[in-house]
Short mmCIF file of C-alpha atoms in Angstrom, two decimals:
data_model
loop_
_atom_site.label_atom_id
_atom_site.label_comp_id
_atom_site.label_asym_id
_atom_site.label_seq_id
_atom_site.Cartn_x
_atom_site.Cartn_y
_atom_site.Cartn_z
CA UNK A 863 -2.09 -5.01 17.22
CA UNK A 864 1.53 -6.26 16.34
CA UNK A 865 2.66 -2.41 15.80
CA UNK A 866 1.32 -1.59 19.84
CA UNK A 867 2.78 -4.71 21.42
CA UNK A 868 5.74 -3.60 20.03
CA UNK A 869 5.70 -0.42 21.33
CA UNK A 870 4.86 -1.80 24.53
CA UNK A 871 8.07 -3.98 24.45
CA UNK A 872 10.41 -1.36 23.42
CA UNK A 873 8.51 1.20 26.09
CA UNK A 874 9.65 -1.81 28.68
CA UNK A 875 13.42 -2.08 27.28
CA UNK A 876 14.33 1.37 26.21
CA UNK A 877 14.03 4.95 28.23
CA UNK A 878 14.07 6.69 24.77
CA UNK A 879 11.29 4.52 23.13
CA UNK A 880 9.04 7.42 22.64
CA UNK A 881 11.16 8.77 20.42
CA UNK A 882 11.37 5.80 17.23
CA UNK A 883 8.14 5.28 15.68
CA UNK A 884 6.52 2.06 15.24
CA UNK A 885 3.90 1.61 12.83
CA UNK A 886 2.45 -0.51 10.33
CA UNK A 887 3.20 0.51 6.30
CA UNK A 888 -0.37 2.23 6.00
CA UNK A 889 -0.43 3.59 9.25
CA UNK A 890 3.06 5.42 7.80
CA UNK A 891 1.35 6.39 4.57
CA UNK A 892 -1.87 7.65 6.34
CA UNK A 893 0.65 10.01 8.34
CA UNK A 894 2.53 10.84 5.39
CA UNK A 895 -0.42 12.08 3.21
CA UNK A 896 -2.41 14.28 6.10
CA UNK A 897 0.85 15.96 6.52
CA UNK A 898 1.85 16.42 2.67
CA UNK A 899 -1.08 15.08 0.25
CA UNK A 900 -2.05 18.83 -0.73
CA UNK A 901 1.87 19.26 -2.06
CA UNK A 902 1.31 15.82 -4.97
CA UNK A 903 0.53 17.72 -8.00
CA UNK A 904 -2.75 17.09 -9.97
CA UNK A 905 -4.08 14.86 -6.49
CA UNK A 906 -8.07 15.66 -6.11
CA UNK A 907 -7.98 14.49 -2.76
CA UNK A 908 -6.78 17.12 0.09
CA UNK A 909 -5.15 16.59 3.64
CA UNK A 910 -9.11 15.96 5.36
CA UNK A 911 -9.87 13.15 2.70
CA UNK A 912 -11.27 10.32 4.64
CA UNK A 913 -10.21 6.63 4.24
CA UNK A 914 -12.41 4.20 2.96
CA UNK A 915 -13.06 1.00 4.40
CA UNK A 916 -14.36 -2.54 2.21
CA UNK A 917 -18.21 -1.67 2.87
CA UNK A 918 -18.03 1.54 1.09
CA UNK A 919 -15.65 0.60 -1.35
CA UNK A 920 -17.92 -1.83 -2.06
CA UNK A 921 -21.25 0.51 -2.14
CA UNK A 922 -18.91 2.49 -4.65
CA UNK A 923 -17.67 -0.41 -7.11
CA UNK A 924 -21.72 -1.38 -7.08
CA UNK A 925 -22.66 2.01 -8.07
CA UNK A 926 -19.81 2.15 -10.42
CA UNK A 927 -21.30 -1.45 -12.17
CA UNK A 928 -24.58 0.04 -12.33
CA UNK A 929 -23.76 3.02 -14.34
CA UNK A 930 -21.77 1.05 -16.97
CA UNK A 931 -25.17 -1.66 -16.88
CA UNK A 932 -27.51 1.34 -17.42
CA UNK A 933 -24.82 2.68 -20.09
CA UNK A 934 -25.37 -0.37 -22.09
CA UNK A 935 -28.56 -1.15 -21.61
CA UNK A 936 -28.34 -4.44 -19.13
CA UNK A 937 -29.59 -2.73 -15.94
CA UNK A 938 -32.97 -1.77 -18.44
CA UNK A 939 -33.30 -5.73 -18.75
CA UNK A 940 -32.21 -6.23 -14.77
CA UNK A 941 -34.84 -3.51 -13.72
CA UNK A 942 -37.88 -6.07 -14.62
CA UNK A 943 -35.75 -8.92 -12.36
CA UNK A 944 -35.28 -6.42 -9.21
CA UNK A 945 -33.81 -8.18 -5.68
CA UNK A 946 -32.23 -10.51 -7.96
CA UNK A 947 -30.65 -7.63 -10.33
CA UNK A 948 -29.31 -6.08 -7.36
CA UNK A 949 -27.86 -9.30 -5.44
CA UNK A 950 -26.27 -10.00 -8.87
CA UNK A 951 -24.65 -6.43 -8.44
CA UNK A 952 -23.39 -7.00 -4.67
CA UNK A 953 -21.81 -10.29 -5.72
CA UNK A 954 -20.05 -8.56 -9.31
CA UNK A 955 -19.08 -5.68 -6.70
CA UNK A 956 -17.58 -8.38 -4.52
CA UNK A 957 -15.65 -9.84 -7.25
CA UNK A 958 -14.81 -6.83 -9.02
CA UNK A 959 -13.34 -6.05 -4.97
CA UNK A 960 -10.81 -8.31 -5.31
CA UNK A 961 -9.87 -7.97 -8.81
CA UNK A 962 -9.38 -4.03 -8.75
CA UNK A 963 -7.32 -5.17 -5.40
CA UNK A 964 -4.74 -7.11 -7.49
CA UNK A 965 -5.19 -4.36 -10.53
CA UNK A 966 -3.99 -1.57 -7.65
CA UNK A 967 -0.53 -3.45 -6.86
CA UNK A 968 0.14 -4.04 -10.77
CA UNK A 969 2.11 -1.59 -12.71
CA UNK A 970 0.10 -0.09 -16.19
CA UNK A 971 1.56 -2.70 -18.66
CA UNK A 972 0.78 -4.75 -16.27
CA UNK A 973 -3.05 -4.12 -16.13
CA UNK A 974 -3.68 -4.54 -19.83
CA UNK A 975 -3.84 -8.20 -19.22
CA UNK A 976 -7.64 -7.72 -17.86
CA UNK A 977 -10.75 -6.88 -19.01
CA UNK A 978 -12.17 -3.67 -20.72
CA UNK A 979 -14.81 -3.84 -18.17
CA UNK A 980 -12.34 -4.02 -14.89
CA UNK A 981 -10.31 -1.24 -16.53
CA UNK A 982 -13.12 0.90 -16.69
CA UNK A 983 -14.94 0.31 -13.60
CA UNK A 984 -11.51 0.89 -11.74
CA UNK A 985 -11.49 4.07 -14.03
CA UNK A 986 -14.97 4.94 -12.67
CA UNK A 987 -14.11 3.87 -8.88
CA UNK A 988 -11.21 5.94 -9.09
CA UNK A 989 -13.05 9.21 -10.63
CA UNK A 990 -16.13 8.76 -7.28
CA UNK A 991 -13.18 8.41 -4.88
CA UNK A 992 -11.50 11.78 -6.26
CA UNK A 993 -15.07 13.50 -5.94
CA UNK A 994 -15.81 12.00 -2.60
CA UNK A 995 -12.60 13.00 -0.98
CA UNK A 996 -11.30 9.88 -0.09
CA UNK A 997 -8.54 7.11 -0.32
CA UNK A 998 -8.18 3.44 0.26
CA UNK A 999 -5.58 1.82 1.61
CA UNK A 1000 -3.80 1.05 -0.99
CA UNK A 1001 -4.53 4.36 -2.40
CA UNK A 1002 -2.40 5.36 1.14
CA UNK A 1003 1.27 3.70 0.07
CA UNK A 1004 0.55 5.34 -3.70
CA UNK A 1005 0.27 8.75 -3.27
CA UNK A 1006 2.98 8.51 0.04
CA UNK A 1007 5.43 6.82 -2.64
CA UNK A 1008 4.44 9.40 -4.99
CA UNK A 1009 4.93 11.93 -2.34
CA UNK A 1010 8.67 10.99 -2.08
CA UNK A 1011 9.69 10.70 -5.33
CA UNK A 1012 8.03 13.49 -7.12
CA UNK A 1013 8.47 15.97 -4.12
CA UNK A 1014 11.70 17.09 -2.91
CA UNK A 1015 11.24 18.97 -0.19
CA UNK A 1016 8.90 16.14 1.48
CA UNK A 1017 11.71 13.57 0.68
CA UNK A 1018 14.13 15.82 2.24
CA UNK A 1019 12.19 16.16 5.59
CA UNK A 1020 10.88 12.37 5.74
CA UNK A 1021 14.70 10.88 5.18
CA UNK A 1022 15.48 13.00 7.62
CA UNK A 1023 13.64 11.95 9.84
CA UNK A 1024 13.61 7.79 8.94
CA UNK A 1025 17.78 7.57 9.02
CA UNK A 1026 17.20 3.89 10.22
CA UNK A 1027 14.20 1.73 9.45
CA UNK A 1028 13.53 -1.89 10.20
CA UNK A 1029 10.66 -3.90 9.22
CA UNK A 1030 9.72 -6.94 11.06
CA UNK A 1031 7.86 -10.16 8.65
CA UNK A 1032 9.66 -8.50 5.26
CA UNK A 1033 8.20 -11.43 3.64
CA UNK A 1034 4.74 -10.14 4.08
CA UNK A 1035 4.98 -7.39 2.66
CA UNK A 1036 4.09 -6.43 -1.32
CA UNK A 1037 6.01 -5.20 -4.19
CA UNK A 1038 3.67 -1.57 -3.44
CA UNK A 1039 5.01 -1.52 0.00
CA UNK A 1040 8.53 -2.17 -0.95
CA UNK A 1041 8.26 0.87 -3.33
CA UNK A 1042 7.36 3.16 -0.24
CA UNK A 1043 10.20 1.62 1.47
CA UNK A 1044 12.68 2.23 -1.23
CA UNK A 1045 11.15 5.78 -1.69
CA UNK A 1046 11.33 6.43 2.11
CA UNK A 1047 15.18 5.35 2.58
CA UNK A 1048 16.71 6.04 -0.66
CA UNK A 1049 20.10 4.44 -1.57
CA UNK A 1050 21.96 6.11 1.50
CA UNK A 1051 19.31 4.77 3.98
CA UNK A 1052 20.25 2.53 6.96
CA UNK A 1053 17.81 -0.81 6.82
CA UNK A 1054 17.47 -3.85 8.59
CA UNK A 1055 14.72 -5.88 7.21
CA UNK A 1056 13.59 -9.26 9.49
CA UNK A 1057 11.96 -12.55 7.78
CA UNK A 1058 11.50 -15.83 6.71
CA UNK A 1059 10.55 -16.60 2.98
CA UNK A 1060 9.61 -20.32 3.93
CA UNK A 1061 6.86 -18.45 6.25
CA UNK A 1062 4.88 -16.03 3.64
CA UNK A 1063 1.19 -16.80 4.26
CA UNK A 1064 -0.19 -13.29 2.55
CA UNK A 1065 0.09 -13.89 -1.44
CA UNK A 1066 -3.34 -13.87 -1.75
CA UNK A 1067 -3.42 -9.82 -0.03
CA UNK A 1068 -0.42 -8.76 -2.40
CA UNK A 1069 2.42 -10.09 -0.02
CA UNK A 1070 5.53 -11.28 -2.41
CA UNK A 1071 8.77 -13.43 -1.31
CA UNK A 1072 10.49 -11.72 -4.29
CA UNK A 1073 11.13 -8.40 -2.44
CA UNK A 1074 14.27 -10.07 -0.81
CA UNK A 1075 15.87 -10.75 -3.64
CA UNK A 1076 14.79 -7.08 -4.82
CA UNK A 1077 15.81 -5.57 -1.12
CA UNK A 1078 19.44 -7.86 -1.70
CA UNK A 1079 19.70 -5.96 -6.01
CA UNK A 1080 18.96 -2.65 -4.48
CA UNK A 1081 20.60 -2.45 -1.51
CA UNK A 1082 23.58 -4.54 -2.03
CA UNK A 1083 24.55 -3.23 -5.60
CA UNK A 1084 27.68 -0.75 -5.94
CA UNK A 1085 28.93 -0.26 -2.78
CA UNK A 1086 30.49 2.82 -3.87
CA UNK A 1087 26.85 4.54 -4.33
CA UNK A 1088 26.26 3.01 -0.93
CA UNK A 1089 29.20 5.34 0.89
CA UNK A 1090 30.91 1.81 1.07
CA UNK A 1091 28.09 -0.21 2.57
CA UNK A 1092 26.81 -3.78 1.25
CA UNK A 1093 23.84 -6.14 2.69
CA UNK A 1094 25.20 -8.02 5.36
CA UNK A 1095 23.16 -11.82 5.70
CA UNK A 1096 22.58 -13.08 9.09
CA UNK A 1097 20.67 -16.23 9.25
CA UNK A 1098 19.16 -17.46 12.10
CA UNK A 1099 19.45 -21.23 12.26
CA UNK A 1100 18.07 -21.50 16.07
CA UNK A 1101 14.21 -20.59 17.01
CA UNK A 1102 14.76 -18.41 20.04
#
């Protein structure tokens, strides 16, 4: 992976490399919860939740479809139809996948732009993650953003600890990992962020060009709530 060669590289410049962490966004949030998820008020899952991977979110959302069918009659109509009923419910699963993907980055007003039935099978995936003890991934980045802003003592000890934070291809990341990024350094935080917005190839996972305009507002605002600090620009006109 792109997080281990880097460790490898720093490992091979740096006889103190063992000591900065380098890690993807979830890999970060993973940590973050199994140290602190049992301190998020009203949070059903606990530290040993296990994280869910596409095929079982997938069984999940297709289990979730055929309650609301069977709620409104369709799956009594689909029962007569069998293999085909239930490829029909693999591919709505599928799609439903990718829509409750988009749904997860989006704020609440946000959401009210879809359907009543995406709305309430995301309702329904939600409630069978929460009794199955387990998270997705981008369940990971929400409740570690959560985490920091609605628990002090966690943001005290995780700022601490992350006083200077880079991230490498900023312009593939999304608006929900840019939240855990702003959580995680605060206004105070030392950050170096590396990119090119001509390069973004990840819109259709979430990834949005319009976080460095949002890292340039947030960052590079009032200097005097910044101790005096400001976003310094370096562009890089040469490919090294």
């Amino acid at each position: 992976s792109a997080a281990k060669e880097m460790r490898e590289r720093l490992r091979a410049a740096l006889p103190a490399a063992d000591r900065i962490e380098v890690a993807t966004f979830h890999a970060i949030a993973l940590k973050i919860c199994r140290a602190f998820l049992d301190q998020l008020p009203g949070e059903a899952a606990t530290t040993s939740f296990r994280v869910l991977g596409s095929a079982q979110a997938l069984e999940i959302l297709r289990d979730a479809l055929s309650e609301q069918d069977a709620r409104s009659g369709a799956s009594a109509a689909g029962a007569s139809i069998g293999a085909e009923y239930e490829a029909e419910l693999k591919a709505r699963a599928r799609r439903m996948h990718n829509v409750m993907r988009r749904m997860k980055m989006e704020s609440a007003a946000e959401r009210r732009g879809y359907s009543q039935e995406a709305t309430s099978v995301l309702a329904r995936f939600q409630e069978i993650c929460a009794e199955r003890n387990v998270l997705d991934f981008s369940d990971l980045i929400d409740r570690a953003t959560r985490l920091l802003r609605e628990v002090p003592r966690v943001r005290k000890v995780l700022r601490s600890k992350h006083r200077y934070v880079l991230v490498d291809e900023f312009q593939d990341t999304s608006t929900q990992q840019y939240a855990l990024l702003r959580a995680l350094t605060g206004d105070r935080g030392s950050v170096t962020v590396f990119g090119d917005d001509d390069q973004s190839i990840f819109g259709f996972q979430g990834a949005d060009v319009g976080n460095f305009k949002r890292f340039l507002r947030d960052y590079g605002g009032d200097a005097s709530i910044r101790g005096g600090s400001s976003v310094t620009v370096v562009n890089l006109e040469d490919n090294y």
